[in-house]
Coordinates of C-alpha atoms in Angstrom, one line a residue:
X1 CA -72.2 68.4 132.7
X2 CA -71.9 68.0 128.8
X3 CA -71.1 65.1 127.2
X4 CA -68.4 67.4 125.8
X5 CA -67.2 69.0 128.9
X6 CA -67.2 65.7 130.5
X7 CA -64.8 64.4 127.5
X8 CA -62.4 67.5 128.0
X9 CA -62.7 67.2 131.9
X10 CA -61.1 63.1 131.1
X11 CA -58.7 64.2 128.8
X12 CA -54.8 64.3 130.3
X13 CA -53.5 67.3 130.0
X14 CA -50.4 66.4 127.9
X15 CA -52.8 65.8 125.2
X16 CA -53.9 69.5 125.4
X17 CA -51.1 71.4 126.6
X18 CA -48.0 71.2 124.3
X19 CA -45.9 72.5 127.0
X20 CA -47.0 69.5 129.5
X21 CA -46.4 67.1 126.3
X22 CA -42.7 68.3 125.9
X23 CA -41.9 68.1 129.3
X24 CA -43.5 64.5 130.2
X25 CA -41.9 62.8 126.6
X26 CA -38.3 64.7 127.2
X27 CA -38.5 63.5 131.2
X28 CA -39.3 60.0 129.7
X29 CA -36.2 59.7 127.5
X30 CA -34.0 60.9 130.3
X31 CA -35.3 58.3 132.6
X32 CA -35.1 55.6 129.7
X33 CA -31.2 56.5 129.8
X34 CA -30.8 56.6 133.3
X35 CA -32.2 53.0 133.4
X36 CA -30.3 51.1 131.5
X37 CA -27.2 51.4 133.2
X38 CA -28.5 50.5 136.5
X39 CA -31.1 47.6 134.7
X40 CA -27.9 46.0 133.6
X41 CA -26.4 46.1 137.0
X42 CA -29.5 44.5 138.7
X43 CA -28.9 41.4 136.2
X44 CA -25.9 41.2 137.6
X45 CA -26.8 41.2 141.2
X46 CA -29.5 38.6 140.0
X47 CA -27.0 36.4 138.0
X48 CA -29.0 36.4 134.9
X49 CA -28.1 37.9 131.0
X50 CA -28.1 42.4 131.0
X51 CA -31.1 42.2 128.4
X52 CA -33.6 40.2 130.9
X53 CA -32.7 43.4 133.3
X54 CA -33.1 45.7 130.7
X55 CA -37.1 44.1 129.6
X56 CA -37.9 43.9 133.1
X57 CA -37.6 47.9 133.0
X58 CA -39.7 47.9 129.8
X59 CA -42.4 46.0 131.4
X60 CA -42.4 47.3 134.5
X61 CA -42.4 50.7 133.5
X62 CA -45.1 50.4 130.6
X63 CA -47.4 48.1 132.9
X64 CA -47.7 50.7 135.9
X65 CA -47.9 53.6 134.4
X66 CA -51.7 52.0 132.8
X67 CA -52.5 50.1 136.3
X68 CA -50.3 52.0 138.7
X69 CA -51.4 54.7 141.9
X70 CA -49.0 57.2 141.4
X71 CA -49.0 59.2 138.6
X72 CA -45.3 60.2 137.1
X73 CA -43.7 57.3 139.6
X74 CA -41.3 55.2 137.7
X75 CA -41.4 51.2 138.5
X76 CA -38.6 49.0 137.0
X77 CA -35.6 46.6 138.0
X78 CA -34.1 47.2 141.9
X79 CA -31.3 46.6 143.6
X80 CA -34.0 45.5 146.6
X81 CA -36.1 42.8 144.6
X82 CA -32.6 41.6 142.8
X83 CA -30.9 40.9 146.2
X84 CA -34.1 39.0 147.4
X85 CA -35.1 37.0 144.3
X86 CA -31.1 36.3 143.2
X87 CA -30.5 32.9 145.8
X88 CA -33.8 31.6 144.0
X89 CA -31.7 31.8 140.4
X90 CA -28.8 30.8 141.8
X91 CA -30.3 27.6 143.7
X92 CA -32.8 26.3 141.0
X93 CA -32.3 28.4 137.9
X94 CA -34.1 31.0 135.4
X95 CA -37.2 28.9 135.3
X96 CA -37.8 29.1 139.2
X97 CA -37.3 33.0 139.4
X98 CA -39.6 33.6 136.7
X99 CA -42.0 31.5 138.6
X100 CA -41.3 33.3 142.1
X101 CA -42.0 36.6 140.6
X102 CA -45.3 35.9 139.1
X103 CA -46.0 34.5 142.1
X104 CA -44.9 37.9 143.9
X105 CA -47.2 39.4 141.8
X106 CA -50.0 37.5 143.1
X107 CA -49.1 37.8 146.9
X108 CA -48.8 41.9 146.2
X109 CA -52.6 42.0 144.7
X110 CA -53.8 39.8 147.5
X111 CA -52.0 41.9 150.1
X112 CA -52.8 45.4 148.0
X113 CA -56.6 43.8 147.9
X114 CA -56.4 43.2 152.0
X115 CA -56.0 46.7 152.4
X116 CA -51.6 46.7 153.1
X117 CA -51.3 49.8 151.9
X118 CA -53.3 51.9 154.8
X119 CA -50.2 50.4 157.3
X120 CA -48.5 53.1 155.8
X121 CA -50.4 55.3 157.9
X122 CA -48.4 54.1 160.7
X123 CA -44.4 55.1 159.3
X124 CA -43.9 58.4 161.2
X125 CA -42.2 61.4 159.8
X126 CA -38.6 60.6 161.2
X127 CA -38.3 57.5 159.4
X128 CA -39.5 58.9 156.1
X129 CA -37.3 61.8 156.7
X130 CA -34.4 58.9 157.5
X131 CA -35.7 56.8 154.7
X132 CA -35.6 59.7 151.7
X133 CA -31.7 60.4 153.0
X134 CA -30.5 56.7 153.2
X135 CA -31.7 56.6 149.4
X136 CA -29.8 59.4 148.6
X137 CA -26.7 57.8 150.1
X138 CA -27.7 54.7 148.3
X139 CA -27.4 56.7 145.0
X140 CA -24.6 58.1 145.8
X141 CA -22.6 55.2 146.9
X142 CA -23.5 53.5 144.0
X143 CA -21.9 56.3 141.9
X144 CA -18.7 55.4 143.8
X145 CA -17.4 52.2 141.9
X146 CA -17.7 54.4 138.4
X147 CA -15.1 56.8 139.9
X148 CA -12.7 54.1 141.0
X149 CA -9.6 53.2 138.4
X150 CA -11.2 54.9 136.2
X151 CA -8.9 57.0 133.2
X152 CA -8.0 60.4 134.5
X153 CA -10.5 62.1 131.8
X154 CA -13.8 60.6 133.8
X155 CA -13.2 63.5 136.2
X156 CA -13.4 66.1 134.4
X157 CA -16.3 65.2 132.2
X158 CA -18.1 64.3 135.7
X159 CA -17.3 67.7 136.5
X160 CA -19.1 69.5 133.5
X161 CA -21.9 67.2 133.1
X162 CA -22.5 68.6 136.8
X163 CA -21.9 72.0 135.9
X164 CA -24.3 71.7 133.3
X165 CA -27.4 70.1 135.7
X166 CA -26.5 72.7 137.4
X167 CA -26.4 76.2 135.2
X168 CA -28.3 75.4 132.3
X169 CA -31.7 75.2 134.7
X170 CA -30.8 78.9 135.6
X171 CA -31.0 79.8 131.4
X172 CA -33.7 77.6 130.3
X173 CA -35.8 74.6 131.2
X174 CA -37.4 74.2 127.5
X175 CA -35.1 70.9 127.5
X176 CA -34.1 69.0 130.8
X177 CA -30.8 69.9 132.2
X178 CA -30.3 65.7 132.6
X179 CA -30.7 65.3 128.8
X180 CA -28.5 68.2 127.5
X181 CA -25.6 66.9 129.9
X182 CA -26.0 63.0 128.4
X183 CA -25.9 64.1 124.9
X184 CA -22.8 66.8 125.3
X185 CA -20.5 64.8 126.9
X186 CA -21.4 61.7 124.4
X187 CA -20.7 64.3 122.0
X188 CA -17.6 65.3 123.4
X189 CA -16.5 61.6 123.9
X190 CA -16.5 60.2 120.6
X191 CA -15.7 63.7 118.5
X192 CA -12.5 63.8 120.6
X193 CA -11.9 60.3 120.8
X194 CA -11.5 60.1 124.9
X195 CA -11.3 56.1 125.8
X196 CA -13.9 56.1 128.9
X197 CA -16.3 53.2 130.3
X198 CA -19.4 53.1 128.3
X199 CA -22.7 51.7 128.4
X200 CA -21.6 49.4 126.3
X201 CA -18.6 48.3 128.4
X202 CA -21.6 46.9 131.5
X203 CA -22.9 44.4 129.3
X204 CA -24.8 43.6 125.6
X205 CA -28.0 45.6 124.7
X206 CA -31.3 43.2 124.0
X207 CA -31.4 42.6 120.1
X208 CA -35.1 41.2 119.7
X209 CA -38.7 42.0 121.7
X210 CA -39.2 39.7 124.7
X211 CA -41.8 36.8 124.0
X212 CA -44.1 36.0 126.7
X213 CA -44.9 32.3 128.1
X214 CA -44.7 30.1 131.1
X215 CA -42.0 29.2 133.6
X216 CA -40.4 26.0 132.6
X217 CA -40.8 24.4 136.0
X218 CA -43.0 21.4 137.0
X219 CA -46.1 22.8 138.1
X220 CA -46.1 20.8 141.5
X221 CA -46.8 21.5 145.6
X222 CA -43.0 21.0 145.9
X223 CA -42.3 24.0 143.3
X224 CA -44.8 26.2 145.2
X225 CA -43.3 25.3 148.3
X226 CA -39.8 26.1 147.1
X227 CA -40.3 29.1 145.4
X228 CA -43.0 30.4 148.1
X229 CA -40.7 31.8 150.7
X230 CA -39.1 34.1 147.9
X231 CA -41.9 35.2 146.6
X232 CA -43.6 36.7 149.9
X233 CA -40.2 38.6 150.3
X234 CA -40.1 39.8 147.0
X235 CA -43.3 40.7 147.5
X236 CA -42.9 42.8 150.5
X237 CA -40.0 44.5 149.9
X238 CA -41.5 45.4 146.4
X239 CA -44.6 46.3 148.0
X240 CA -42.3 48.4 151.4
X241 CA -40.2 50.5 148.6
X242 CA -42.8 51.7 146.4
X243 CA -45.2 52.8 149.1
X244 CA -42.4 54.8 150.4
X245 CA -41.5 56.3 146.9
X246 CA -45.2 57.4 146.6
X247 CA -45.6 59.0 149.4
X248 CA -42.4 60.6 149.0
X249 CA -43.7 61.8 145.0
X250 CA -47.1 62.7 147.1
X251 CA -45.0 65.5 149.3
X252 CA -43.0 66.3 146.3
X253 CA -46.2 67.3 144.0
X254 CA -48.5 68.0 147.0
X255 CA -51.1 65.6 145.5
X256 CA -52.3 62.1 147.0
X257 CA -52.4 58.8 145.7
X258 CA -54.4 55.6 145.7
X259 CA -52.0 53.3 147.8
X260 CA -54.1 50.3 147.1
X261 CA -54.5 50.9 143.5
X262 CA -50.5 51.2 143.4
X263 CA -50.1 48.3 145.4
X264 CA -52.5 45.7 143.1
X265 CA -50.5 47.6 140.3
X266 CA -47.4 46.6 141.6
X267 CA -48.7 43.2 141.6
X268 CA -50.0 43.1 138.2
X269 CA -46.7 45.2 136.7
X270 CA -44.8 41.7 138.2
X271 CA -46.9 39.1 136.6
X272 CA -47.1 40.6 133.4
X273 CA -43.0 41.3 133.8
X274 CA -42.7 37.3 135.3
X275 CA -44.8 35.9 132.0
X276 CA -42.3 38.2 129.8
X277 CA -39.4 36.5 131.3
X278 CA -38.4 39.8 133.5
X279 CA -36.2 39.4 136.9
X280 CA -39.3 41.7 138.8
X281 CA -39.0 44.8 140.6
X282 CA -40.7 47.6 142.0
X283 CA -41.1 51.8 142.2
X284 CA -37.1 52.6 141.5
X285 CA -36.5 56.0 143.5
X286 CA -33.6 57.0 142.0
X287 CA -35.1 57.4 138.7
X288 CA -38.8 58.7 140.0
X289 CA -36.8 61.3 141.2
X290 CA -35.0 62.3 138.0
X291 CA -38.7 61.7 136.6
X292 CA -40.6 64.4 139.0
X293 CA -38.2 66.6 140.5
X294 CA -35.0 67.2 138.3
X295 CA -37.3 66.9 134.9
X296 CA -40.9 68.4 135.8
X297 CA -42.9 65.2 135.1
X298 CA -46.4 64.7 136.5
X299 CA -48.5 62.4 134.7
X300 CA -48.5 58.9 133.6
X301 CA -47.3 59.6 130.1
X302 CA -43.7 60.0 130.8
X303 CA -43.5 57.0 133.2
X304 CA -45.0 54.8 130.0
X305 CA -42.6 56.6 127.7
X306 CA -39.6 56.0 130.1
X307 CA -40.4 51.8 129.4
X308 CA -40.9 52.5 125.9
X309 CA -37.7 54.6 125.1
X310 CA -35.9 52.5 127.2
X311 CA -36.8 49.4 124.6
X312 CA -36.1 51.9 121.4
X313 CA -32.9 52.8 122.5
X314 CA -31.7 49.3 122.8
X315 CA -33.6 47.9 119.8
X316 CA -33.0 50.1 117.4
X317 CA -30.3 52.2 118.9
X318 CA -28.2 50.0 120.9
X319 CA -25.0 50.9 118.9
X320 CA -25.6 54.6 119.8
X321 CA -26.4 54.1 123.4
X322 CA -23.3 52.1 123.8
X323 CA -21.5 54.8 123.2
X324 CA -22.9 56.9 125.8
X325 CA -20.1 57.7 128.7
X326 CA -21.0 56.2 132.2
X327 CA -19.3 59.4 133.3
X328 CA -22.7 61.7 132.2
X329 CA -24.6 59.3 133.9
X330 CA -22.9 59.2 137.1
X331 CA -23.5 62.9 137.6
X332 CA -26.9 62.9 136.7
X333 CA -27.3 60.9 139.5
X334 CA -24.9 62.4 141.8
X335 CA -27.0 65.4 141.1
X336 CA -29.9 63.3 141.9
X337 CA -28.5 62.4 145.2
X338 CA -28.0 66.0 146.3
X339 CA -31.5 67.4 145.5
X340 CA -32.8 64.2 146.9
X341 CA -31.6 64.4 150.4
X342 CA -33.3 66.8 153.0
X343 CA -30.6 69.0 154.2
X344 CA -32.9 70.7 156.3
X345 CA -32.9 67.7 158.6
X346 CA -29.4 68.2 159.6
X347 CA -29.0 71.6 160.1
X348 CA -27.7 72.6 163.0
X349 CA -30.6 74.5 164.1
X350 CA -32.9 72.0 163.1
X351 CA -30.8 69.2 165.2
X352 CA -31.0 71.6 168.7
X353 CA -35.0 72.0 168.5
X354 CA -35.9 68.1 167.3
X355 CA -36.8 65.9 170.4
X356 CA -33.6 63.4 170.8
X357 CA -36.0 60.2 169.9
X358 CA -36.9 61.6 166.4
X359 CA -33.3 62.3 165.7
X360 CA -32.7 58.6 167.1
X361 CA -34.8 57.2 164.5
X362 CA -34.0 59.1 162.0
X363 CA -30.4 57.9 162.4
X364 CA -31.3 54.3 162.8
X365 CA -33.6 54.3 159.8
X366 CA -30.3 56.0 157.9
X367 CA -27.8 53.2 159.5
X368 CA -29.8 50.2 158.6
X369 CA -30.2 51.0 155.2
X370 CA -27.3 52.3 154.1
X371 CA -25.7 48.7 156.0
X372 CA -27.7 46.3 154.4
X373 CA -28.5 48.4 151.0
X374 CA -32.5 47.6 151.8
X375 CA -34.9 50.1 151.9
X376 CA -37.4 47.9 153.3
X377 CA -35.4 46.6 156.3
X378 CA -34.6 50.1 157.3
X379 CA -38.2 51.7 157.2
X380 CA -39.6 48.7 159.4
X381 CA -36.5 48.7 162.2
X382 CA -36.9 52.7 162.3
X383 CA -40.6 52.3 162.5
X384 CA -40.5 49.7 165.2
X385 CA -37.7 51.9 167.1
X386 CA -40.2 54.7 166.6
X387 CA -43.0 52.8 168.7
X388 CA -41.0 52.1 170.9
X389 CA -39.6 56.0 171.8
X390 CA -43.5 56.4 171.4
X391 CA -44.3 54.1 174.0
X392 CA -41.6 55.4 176.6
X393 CA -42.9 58.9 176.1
X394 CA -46.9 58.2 176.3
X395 CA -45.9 55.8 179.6
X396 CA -44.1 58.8 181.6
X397 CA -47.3 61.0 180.9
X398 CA -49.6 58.3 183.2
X399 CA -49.6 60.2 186.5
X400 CA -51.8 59.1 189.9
X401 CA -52.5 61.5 192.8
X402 CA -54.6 61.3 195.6
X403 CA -56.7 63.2 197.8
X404 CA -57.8 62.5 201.4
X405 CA -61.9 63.3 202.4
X406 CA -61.4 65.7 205.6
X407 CA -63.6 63.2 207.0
X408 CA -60.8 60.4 206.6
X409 CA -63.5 57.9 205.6
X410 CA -62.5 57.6 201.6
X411 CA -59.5 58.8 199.8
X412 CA -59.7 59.6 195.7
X413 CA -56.7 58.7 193.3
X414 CA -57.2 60.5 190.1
X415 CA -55.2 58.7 187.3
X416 CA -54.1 61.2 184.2
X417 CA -53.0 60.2 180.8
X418 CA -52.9 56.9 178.6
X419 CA -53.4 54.0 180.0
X420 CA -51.6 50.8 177.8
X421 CA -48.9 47.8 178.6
X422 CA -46.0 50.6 179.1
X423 CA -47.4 52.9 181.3
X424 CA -49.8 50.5 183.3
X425 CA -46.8 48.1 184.7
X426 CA -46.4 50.9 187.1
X427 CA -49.9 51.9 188.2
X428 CA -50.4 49.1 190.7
X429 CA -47.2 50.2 193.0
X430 CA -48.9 54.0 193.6
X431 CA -51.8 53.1 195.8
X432 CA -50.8 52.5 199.7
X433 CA -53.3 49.6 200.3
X434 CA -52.2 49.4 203.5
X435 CA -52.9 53.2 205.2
X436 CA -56.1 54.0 202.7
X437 CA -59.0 54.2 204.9
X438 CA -61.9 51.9 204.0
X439 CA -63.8 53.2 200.6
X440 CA -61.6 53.8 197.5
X441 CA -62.5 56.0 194.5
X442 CA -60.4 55.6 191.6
X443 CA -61.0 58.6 189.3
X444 CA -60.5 57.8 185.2
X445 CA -62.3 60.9 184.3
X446 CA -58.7 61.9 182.7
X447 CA -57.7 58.8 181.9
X448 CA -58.3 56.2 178.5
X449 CA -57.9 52.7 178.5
X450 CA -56.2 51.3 175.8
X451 CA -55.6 47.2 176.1
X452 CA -56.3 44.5 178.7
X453 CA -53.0 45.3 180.6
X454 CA -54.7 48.1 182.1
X455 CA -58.0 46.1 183.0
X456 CA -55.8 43.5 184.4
X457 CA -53.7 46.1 186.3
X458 CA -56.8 47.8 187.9
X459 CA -58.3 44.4 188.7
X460 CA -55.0 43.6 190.6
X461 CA -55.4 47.0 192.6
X462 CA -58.9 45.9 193.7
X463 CA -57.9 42.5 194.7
X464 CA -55.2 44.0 197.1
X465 CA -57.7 46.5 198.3
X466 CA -60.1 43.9 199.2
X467 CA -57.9 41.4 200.7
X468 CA -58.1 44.0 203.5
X469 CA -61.4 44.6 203.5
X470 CA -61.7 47.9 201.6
X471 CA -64.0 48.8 199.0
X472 CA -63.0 50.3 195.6
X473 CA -65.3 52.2 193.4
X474 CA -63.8 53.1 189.6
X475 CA -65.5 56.0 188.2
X476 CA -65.4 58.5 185.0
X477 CA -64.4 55.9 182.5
X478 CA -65.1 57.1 178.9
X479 CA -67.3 55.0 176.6
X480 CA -64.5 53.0 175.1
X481 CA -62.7 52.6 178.0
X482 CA -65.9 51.7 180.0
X483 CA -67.3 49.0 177.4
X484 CA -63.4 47.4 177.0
X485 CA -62.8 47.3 181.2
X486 CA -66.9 45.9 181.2
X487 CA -65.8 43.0 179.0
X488 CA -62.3 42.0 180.7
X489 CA -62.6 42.7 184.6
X490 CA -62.1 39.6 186.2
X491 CA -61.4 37.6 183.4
X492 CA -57.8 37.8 183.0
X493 CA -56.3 36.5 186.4
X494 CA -53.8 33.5 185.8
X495 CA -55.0 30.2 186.6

């Protein structure tokens, strides 16, 4: 290849196709919007000033989308990270949280560098399916306090902004519907004069550009030791929620993603944000969604200009975006929530052919997130419900039968399926050690042994066998299965 054609093959394509440009810069701005009203409501949650919620955003945003995995996935303030991280403001103060996310940071590109992200290997469908429908709840819900005494002209202008995300897709999609609804009803809002909650009404914009510099905490083992604890959370759930949002962005586009590369990225996106004087966060799903499925966007370009609007529009346009209704807003993301969750998943039809366990854990994934408004807690109690419906179902398919020689001297049990902790409890009470004859063949041929329950459990049945003076001959063990029961036969009876 040409030095050339290797130049054009590095180039983004928003840099060569106008069309990509427009859509990644107009997606950006949307998102920029959408995140301010939220940003302000994480400081909130956290207990520290709106324009420390609002940089975090910036930083977060403009940091990953240069180090991050995902392409087009937007990282900035959470509700998750805020409800971990708050107790350590409250408790100690500004300087500690700063300090605990920095040190977040660091725990995610240790864990990112450990290889974390290939446990995500292990979150089945159902709770993915459960997880992308608890987020859309989520959004939902959190639409519900901005329709509560509110004046009676919120309704309607929810109303039309929704009929606008809705129709105006179906005429054109040279600008997204998102944007056109946020400007019109603004428009309509202060033309006409209508008294409605603003932007401006959740708290004051940022005036000045956030300085970096270092905690103001004593730098001792008792700090670290304090702050610690909060950091590893913070550091999880960050690490939980935006592993799930990529792979959810990954089905969405039908292109892959470096998990590890998003994880250390998540890490350094918080240390950069920590040093800036940001609250941390993580992937925000709500918003990646607006960013890749309601607006089009699919490269990095849209997720950096989303941080960098985001600080434009409350620099130098804070008086404008003030004024912009909460009500457009709220049915952006109410539309959000709609395309967001899988409908498919409850149909009936669907319901009648899915295997009752999947639909179990679907439903507990849903219920444990939606109760205690984290992402994180819900994917790892579906997850461990899933390997448990997993275990039950691989345990029943373990089967032993045996067959008699004509002769009566030897009798053969052949033993079927998986052989693990589950389904091996029971594989010691289906031999009859008393009427065997004297020579036992225990077929594995169709059989695979997975951990030292199952050596132990075979070494129990030829302990019985030879307490009355029969023989017992295992044969047809796979390579695995052979080298594993070769190194733990008789060394795991109790002492």
């Amino acid at each position: 290849m040409s030095p050339a054609a290797r130049l054009r093959a590095l180039k983004p394509d928003w840099l060569s196709d106008p069309k990509v440009w427009r859509t990644e810069v107009l997606a950006g701005l949307v998102v920029a919007l959408a995140l301010i009203p939220e940003a302000i409501s994480f400081s909130v949650i956290t207990g520290v000033d709106p324009a420390i919620g609002l940089f975090t955003s910036f930083t977060m945003a403009v940091t990953i989308a240069v180090v991050g995995g995902r392409r087009a996935m937007v990282s900035a303030a959470t509700g998750a990270v805020a409800l971990v991280i708050a107790p350590l403001n409250r408790e100690h103060g500004l300087g500690y949280l700063l300090a605990g996310v920095i040190l977040a940071g660091v725990f995610q590109v240790a864990l990112g560098a450990l290889g974390v992200a290939k446990l995500m290997r292990f979150v089945p469908r159902s709770v993915m399916v459960g997880f992308v429908n608890a987020l859309a709840i989520l959004v939902f819900m959190a639409q519900v306090p901005e329709m509560r005494n509110v004046p009676w002209a919120v309704y309607p202008l929810i109303a039309g902004g929704l009929a606008l995300l809705v129709l105006l897709p179906r005429i054109t999609t040279v600008v997204p519907a998102p944007l056109v609804s946020v400007v019109a009803l603004t428009l309509i809002t202060v033309a006409a004069g209508i008294a409605v909650p603003t932007v401006g009404d959740k708290g004051d914009l940022p005036s000045a550009l956030p300085v970096p510099g270092l905690p103001d905490v004593p730098f001792t083992l008792e700090t670290l030791t304090t702050v610690a604890p909060y950091a590893f959370a913070t550091a999880l759930v960050g690490l939980m929620e935006s592993l799930m949002t990529a792979k959810l962005v990954d089905d969405i586009t039908d292109t892959r993603s470096s998990k590890t590369r998003e994880s250390i990225g998540q890490g350094i996106a918080n240390i950069v944000t920590g040093f800036f004087g940001g609250m941390g966060g993580c992937a925000v799903v709500g918003q990646t969604m607006i960013n890749v499925k309601v607006s089009g966007a699919r490269t990095r370009l849209s997720t950096f200009l989303a941080g960098a609007f985001l600080l434009v529009l409350c620099l130098a346009f804070g008086p404008v975006v003030s004024e912009i209704p909460m009500a457009a807003l709220v049915a952006v993301m109410i539309m959000v929530s709609f395309a967001a969750f899988d409908w498919h998943s409850v149909a009936p039809g669907t319901l009648k052919r899915m295997p009752a366990g999947e639909i179990a854990v679907m439903v507990i994934t849903v219920v444990c997130v939606v109760a205690t408004h984290n992402l994180a807690v819900g994917v790892v109690v579906g997850s461990l419900t899933a390997v448990v419906v997993f275990a039950r179902r691989v345990a029943r398919l373990a089967d032993v039968t045996a067959v008699t020689d004509p002769d009566g001297t030897s009798v053969v049990y052949r033993v079927t399926g998986a052989l693990f902790f589950a389904s091996s409890n029971d594989l010691v009470g289906r031999f009859d050690y008393a009427g065997d004859p004297a020579r036992i063949v225990i077929d594995l041929s169709a059989a695979h042994i997975w951990d030292a329950s199952s050596v132990a459990a075979l070494d129990a049945v030829e302990t019985k066998y030879a307490q009355r003076g029969k023989t017992v001959e295992i044969t047809g063990l796979n390579q695995p299965s052979a080298h594993l029961h070769a190194r733990l036969t008789g060394e795991l009876a109790s002492h």
